[in-house]
Amino acid sequence: MKNLKILILLLSVCLVSCEDSLWGIPLETWKQARGSGNFSFLWNLNLKSQNIEDLKILGPGAFYTLGSLFENQNIPESARILWEGSLKYDPVPYSLWAYRDLAQVNLKSRNYESLEAISRQARFIFPEDPEIWRDFMEALYWQKKDRDFLTHLDAGLGMKLTPEKNREMVLFKAVVHSRLGMVEAPMLWKQFLELESSRLHYRAYTFFEEDQKRYQILSELEGQKMVLKALVSEKKGQEVWKRFPKIHDQDELWKSLADFFDWEKFFIQAGQIPLGIKTFEKHLYNSLGEHKSTLEFLLYRLNLQVGRKGAAESWLLKSLNSAAGDREVSRSLTALLNFYLQKSPVQFIEILEKYASEKTLAALDGLLDSAKAQFVRTRRWDLLVRGWKKVAYFASDTTKASWAWVILRGGDYGLLPSSETLTQASDFKIRILQWAPLSYSAFMVRAMNGVRWSPPSNPVSTTPEENPGVFAPYQDLLDYGLAYKAYLKLWNGNDLVPVGILKKTAVRLHEQGYYLESQRLMIRAAARDPGALSTEDWKYRYPLAFDDLIRKSAAQAKVAADLFRGLVREESFYDHKISSPVGAVGLSQLMPATGESMKKILRLDPLASLTDPEVNLQIGSAYFSQRMKDLGSPAKALMAYNAGQGRVRSWIREFGQLPVELFVEACPFEETRNYVKKIFSTVSIYQGLYSPEEKETALSLIYPGLR
């Protein structure tokens, strides 16, 4: 009896001690780790020897968040074990996140056996999720489990996939039915061939080329159509021409809109544009009016390719007159306006006056901005004023503000054609601030009036209060030090995530040095609810990242720190590792050749990396300072930083007598115009947030002497 009491006492002590620890680690240690984000005690654990289910004691989401920590430490096997546990034990959304991450890993490694296993398991938990069904079907397809594929095909009926995934499923079905020799295969290939050409057609083409006997599934014309679509999608129209030199004479291959655009690409790639024009004309006359506007539009483009501008213009006008429906009208009108902007600005305005409407102009911001630039560059203020009468009614608010600002400045310099317009321009300042309060035009209006921008003192949110249950999973990611993981879920996930989640995650990202991602989320929060950003929120949208280094490098180069900060922010959003598609690197986006030459001038270590913030900022500030000295104008130096000094000098020769702010407006490069304007706006916002009493303003820094 005495021994039994001792045994019971020992068991109770063991139970208490077990409840106070997990996998031999005190629960207090787990709790402290969650607060600090330091889980280093986990990395050497062999999870295969642990009872994974024990993690449930840590609460919802423990499996997923801990798995993500192992992923960060590049311990993929432990991450996989925990994510599989999440799929089994965690509630939504953790379990769904775990599935998505597991699926991504398997798709990337093409481990379709594992993808089948996890997607099969996930389908029992999320039977209506279209992406899980789609992953499951892809896994079966690549493993050639064709009977299983057909068995589960009907489960996807009614599920909404992306257009690209829908098209890929058409290919999957056609291939599976072909591999099984089923009678439905020809019909499915016919359906696939009606799709617009893409890389999918090249994948289909390789399927047929692997075994030439497979072409027997298709008719002779369908086989030619497959080759045409596949090779054109890969820009190999010349190969089609060599293989089938009479293919264009097959009338059966000219049936749909998708076919017409394929033929255009074919004739261009094959170097047979004159033949293409002749063939398109033949089909236009035989079309009985069907697709007439599209055929005429493509004849315009083909004639333009070979320099037949008169014929191109004629076909484009016909295309516009034949257009039926908003899409055809918009396509032809946009092309015609572009054509006349280059050929005859007067005709551009005439077409604008004739066809302008809210539907046609609302999506033409870029084109209207280019027109405005050309009118300023060629001093056609009369055309600018005529165009304004349509822009004022039908364009977007940002475009209205931009045109109004230029007309306002034109009036100030006495460049406008009539006093009537000057009178009309007198209230433009108020309108600009109403139309687009955060636009360059609005910042210029404030600056010219000696007023600094300031953030709203009492932000008013228009979105509902946060639901703690909705935010809890994201808060868990933040608590575990997984701010970047939370960012990925928010950036690539549901657009309707509450604004508060976006803002809180942005703050944590900033604290962990993810400045680019932090700003992105704050920008999205502002887009969702413009009135919800407080002054502190604005400071995360426009942070003082790398502030000491920016000030130091600017001082060394004798450049205003506020101006250089604006440049850096717009170039990289403070991502010091970023690389552009053309190869520009780092905070101030330096081309490698520029970096190498500037290292020699500055006597820096030749091996110094452009991704090193200090090195990059030192070179970037010195390079910008050189442009300032060479061109004598901060605005022109910014243009040179973006477009190159040679181009800016050519623009100075062409229209350099314009006042500097109108010189910027006249720039032929939309990107360069917007570059200067973005930096002006950014500097204005930074000064409003951090140095409202500073004597120097964006106006004095970028347009010194402008009043």
Tab-separated table of N, CA and C in Angstrom, residues 514-586:
chain	number	residue	atom	x	y	z
A	514	TYR	N	12.428	45.590	-43.675
A	514	TYR	CA	11.792	45.344	-44.972
A	514	TYR	C	11.089	46.627	-45.410
A	515	TYR	N	11.873	47.612	-45.803
A	515	TYR	CA	11.311	48.939	-46.077
A	515	TYR	C	10.425	48.947	-47.327
A	516	LEU	N	10.845	48.275	-48.369
A	516	LEU	CA	10.055	48.220	-49.597
A	516	LEU	C	8.692	47.608	-49.323
A	517	GLU	N	8.677	46.462	-48.654
A	517	GLU	CA	7.425	45.761	-48.400
A	517	GLU	C	6.540	46.548	-47.450
A	518	SER	N	7.147	47.204	-46.469
A	518	SER	CA	6.388	48.030	-45.532
A	518	SER	C	5.657	49.148	-46.256
A	519	GLN	N	6.373	49.830	-47.146
A	519	GLN	CA	5.752	50.931	-47.900
A	519	GLN	C	4.650	50.420	-48.818
A	520	ARG	N	4.868	49.275	-49.423
A	520	ARG	CA	3.849	48.712	-50.306
A	520	ARG	C	2.539	48.479	-49.559
A	521	LEU	N	2.631	47.900	-48.369
A	521	LEU	CA	1.404	47.633	-47.613
A	521	LEU	C	0.743	48.927	-47.156
A	522	MET	N	1.533	49.928	-46.790
A	522	MET	CA	0.943	51.195	-46.366
A	522	MET	C	0.292	51.914	-47.556
A	523	ILE	N	0.893	51.780	-48.722
A	523	ILE	CA	0.291	52.353	-49.928
A	523	ILE	C	-1.027	51.651	-50.241
A	524	ARG	N	-1.046	50.329	-50.088
A	524	ARG	CA	-2.296	49.596	-50.326
A	524	ARG	C	-3.348	49.984	-49.303
A	525	ALA	N	-2.941	50.196	-48.058
A	525	ALA	CA	-3.893	50.625	-47.033
A	525	ALA	C	-4.484	51.982	-47.386
A	526	ALA	N	-3.636	52.885	-47.876
A	526	ALA	CA	-4.114	54.217	-48.262
A	526	ALA	C	-5.062	54.142	-49.453
A	527	ALA	N	-4.766	53.230	-50.383
A	527	ALA	CA	-5.646	53.072	-51.550
A	527	ALA	C	-6.999	52.519	-51.132
A	528	ARG	N	-6.987	51.625	-50.148
A	528	ARG	CA	-8.236	51.047	-49.673
A	528	ARG	C	-9.065	52.034	-48.868
A	529	ASP	N	-8.378	52.879	-48.086
A	529	ASP	CA	-9.087	53.796	-47.190
A	529	ASP	C	-8.237	55.051	-47.023
A	530	PRO	N	-8.326	55.997	-47.958
A	530	PRO	CA	-7.429	57.169	-47.953
A	530	PRO	C	-7.456	57.973	-46.668
A	531	GLY	N	-8.572	57.974	-45.965
A	531	GLY	CA	-8.660	58.785	-44.759
A	531	GLY	C	-8.165	58.116	-43.502
A	532	ALA	N	-7.670	56.880	-43.613
A	532	ALA	CA	-7.340	56.114	-42.412
A	532	ALA	C	-5.904	56.293	-41.936
A	533	LEU	N	-5.045	56.966	-42.710
A	533	LEU	CA	-3.636	57.071	-42.348
A	533	LEU	C	-3.388	58.255	-41.416
A	534	SER	N	-2.825	57.944	-40.261
A	534	SER	CA	-2.411	58.982	-39.316
A	534	SER	C	-1.045	59.516	-39.725
A	535	THR	N	-0.568	60.531	-38.992
A	535	THR	CA	0.772	61.063	-39.278
A	535	THR	C	1.822	59.970	-39.151
A	536	GLU	N	1.701	59.128	-38.126
A	536	GLU	CA	2.662	58.041	-37.953
A	536	GLU	C	2.591	57.045	-39.098
A	537	ASP	N	1.376	56.775	-39.569
A	537	ASP	CA	1.236	55.878	-40.720
A	537	ASP	C	1.940	56.453	-41.943
A	538	TRP	N	1.793	57.746	-42.150
A	538	TRP	CA	2.462	58.402	-43.277
A	538	TRP	C	3.974	58.260	-43.166
A	539	LYS	N	4.488	58.248	-41.942
A	539	LYS	CA	5.939	58.133	-41.759
A	539	LYS	C	6.434	56.730	-42.104
A	540	TYR	N	5.561	55.739	-42.037
A	540	TYR	CA	5.949	54.407	-42.513
A	540	TYR	C	5.810	54.319	-44.029
A	541	ARG	N	4.912	55.113	-44.581
A	541	ARG	CA	4.784	55.155	-46.034
A	541	ARG	C	5.973	55.912	-46.650
A	542	TYR	N	6.470	56.888	-45.914
A	542	TYR	CA	7.655	57.668	-46.343
A	542	TYR	C	8.663	57.653	-45.189
A	543	PRO	N	9.385	56.533	-45.025
A	543	PRO	CA	10.253	56.385	-43.851
A	543	PRO	C	11.598	57.074	-44.021
A	544	LEU	N	12.281	57.286	-42.897
A	544	LEU	CA	13.650	57.828	-42.906
A	544	LEU	C	14.655	56.683	-42.861
A	545	ALA	N	14.516	55.763	-43.779
A	545	ALA	CA	15.432	54.627	-43.828
A	545	ALA	C	16.817	55.102	-44.280
A	546	PHE	N	17.852	54.474	-43.722
A	546	PHE	CA	19.244	54.796	-44.069
A	546	PHE	C	19.518	56.303	-43.943
A	547	ASP	N	18.876	56.943	-42.988
A	547	ASP	CA	18.918	58.401	-42.916
A	547	ASP	C	20.336	58.934	-42.694
A	548	ASP	N	21.073	58.314	-41.764
A	548	ASP	CA	22.433	58.792	-41.482
A	548	ASP	C	23.328	58.677	-42.707
A	549	LEU	N	23.213	57.550	-43.423
A	549	LEU	CA	24.045	57.353	-44.614
A	549	LEU	C	23.648	58.316	-45.729
A	550	ILE	N	22.352	58.572	-45.858
A	550	ILE	CA	21.901	59.506	-46.897
A	550	ILE	C	22.419	60.910	-46.605
A	551	ARG	N	22.323	61.328	-45.359
A	551	ARG	CA	22.812	62.663	-44.988
A	551	ARG	C	24.320	62.765	-45.182
A	552	LYS	N	25.025	61.723	-44.784
A	552	LYS	CA	26.487	61.737	-44.894
A	552	LYS	C	26.915	61.809	-46.367
A	553	SER	N	26.349	60.949	-47.202
A	553	SER	CA	26.758	60.929	-48.612
A	553	SER	C	26.332	62.208	-49.332
A	554	ALA	N	25.151	62.738	-48.985
A	554	ALA	CA	24.707	63.987	-49.600
A	554	ALA	C	25.635	65.138	-49.236
A	555	ALA	N	26.066	65.169	-47.958
A	555	ALA	CA	26.969	66.233	-47.517
A	555	ALA	C	28.311	66.139	-48.246
A	556	GLN	N	28.827	64.917	-48.406
A	556	GLN	CA	30.096	64.734	-49.111
A	556	GLN	C	30.009	65.202	-50.562
A	557	ALA	N	28.847	64.981	-51.173
A	557	ALA	CA	28.678	65.342	-52.585
A	557	ALA	C	28.149	66.760	-52.763
A	558	LYS	N	27.905	67.446	-51.634
A	558	LYS	CA	27.358	68.806	-51.677
A	558	LYS	C	26.001	68.852	-52.403
A	559	VAL	N	25.147	67.898	-52.008
A	559	VAL	CA	23.779	67.809	-52.530
A	559	VAL	C	22.840	67.914	-51.337
A	560	ALA	N	21.702	68.576	-51.513
A	560	ALA	CA	20.725	68.698	-50.427
A	560	ALA	C	20.232	67.314	-50.030
A	561	ALA	N	20.286	67.016	-48.737
A	561	ALA	CA	19.901	65.688	-48.257
A	561	ALA	C	18.445	65.378	-48.595
A	562	ASP	N	17.558	66.363	-48.453
A	562	ASP	CA	16.134	66.122	-48.739
A	562	ASP	C	15.929	65.738	-50.203
A	563	LEU	N	16.659	66.387	-51.080
A	563	LEU	CA	16.532	66.092	-52.507
A	563	LEU	C	17.075	64.697	-52.813
A	564	PHE	N	18.226	64.358	-52.269
A	564	PHE	CA	18.818	63.057	-52.535
A	564	PHE	C	17.971	61.943	-51.927
A	565	ARG	N	17.382	62.209	-50.766
A	565	ARG	CA	16.487	61.217	-50.156
A	565	ARG	C	15.296	60.936	-51.077
A	566	GLY	N	14.731	61.995	-51.666
A	566	GLY	CA	13.619	61.804	-52.594
A	566	GLY	C	14.023	60.948	-53.779
A	567	LEU	N	15.229	61.168	-54.286
A	567	LEU	CA	15.727	60.364	-55.401
A	567	LEU	C	15.851	58.903	-54.998
A	568	VAL	N	16.460	58.649	-53.845
A	568	VAL	CA	16.685	57.274	-53.393
A	568	VAL	C	15.358	56.563	-53.166
A	569	ARG	N	14.429	57.266	-52.544
A	569	ARG	CA	13.131	56.639	-52.257
A	569	ARG	C	12.419	56.235	-53.544
A	570	GLU	N	12.436	57.084	-54.535
A	570	GLU	CA	11.750	56.759	-55.774
A	570	GLU	C	12.513	55.733	-56.604
A	571	GLU	N	13.823	55.688	-56.461
A	571	GLU	CA	14.604	54.712	-57.219
A	571	GLU	C	14.420	53.295	-56.680
A	572	SER	N	14.411	53.130	-55.374
A	572	SER	CA	14.502	51.772	-54.813
A	572	SER	C	13.537	51.477	-53.682
A	573	PHE	N	12.826	52.479	-53.190
A	573	PHE	CA	11.987	52.297	-51.988
A	573	PHE	C	12.813	51.720	-50.846
A	574	TYR	N	14.114	52.043	-50.857
A	574	TYR	CA	15.051	51.670	-49.794
A	574	TYR	C	15.345	50.164	-49.733
A	575	ASP	N	15.165	49.465	-50.832
A	575	ASP	CA	15.581	48.059	-50.894
A	575	ASP	C	17.007	48.028	-51.434
A	576	HIS	N	17.976	47.820	-50.545
A	576	HIS	CA	19.378	47.961	-50.953
A	576	HIS	C	19.869	46.807	-51.831
A	577	LYS	N	19.076	45.740	-51.942
A	577	LYS	CA	19.486	44.605	-52.771
A	577	LYS	C	18.747	44.561	-54.108
A	578	ILE	N	17.909	45.530	-54.343
A	578	ILE	CA	17.040	45.476	-55.518
A	578	ILE	C	17.844	45.624	-56.804
A	579	SER	N	17.371	44.933	-57.844
A	579	SER	CA	17.989	45.031	-59.167
A	579	SER	C	16.872	45.206	-60.188
A	580	SER	N	17.042	46.163	-61.093
A	580	SER	CA	16.002	46.450	-62.080
A	580	SER	C	16.125	45.500	-63.270
A	581	PRO	N	15.100	45.442	-64.125
A	581	PRO	CA	15.173	44.573	-65.313
A	581	PRO	C	16.336	44.916	-66.247
A	582	VAL	N	16.793	46.179	-66.227
A	582	VAL	CA	17.910	46.551	-67.107
A	582	VAL	C	19.257	46.450	-66.401
A	583	GLY	N	19.252	46.018	-65.124
A	583	GLY	CA	20.511	45.774	-64.441
A	583	GLY	C	20.947	46.818	-63.436
A	584	ALA	N	20.141	47.875	-63.218
A	584	ALA	CA	20.495	48.883	-62.208
A	584	ALA	C	20.411	48.267	-60.816
A	585	VAL	N	21.344	48.656	-59.947
A	585	VAL	CA	21.525	47.961	-58.674
A	585	VAL	C	21.447	48.921	-57.494
A	586	GLY	N	20.794	48.460	-56.419
A	586	GLY	CA	20.921	49.098	-55.122
A	586	GLY	C	20.059	50.312	-54.886
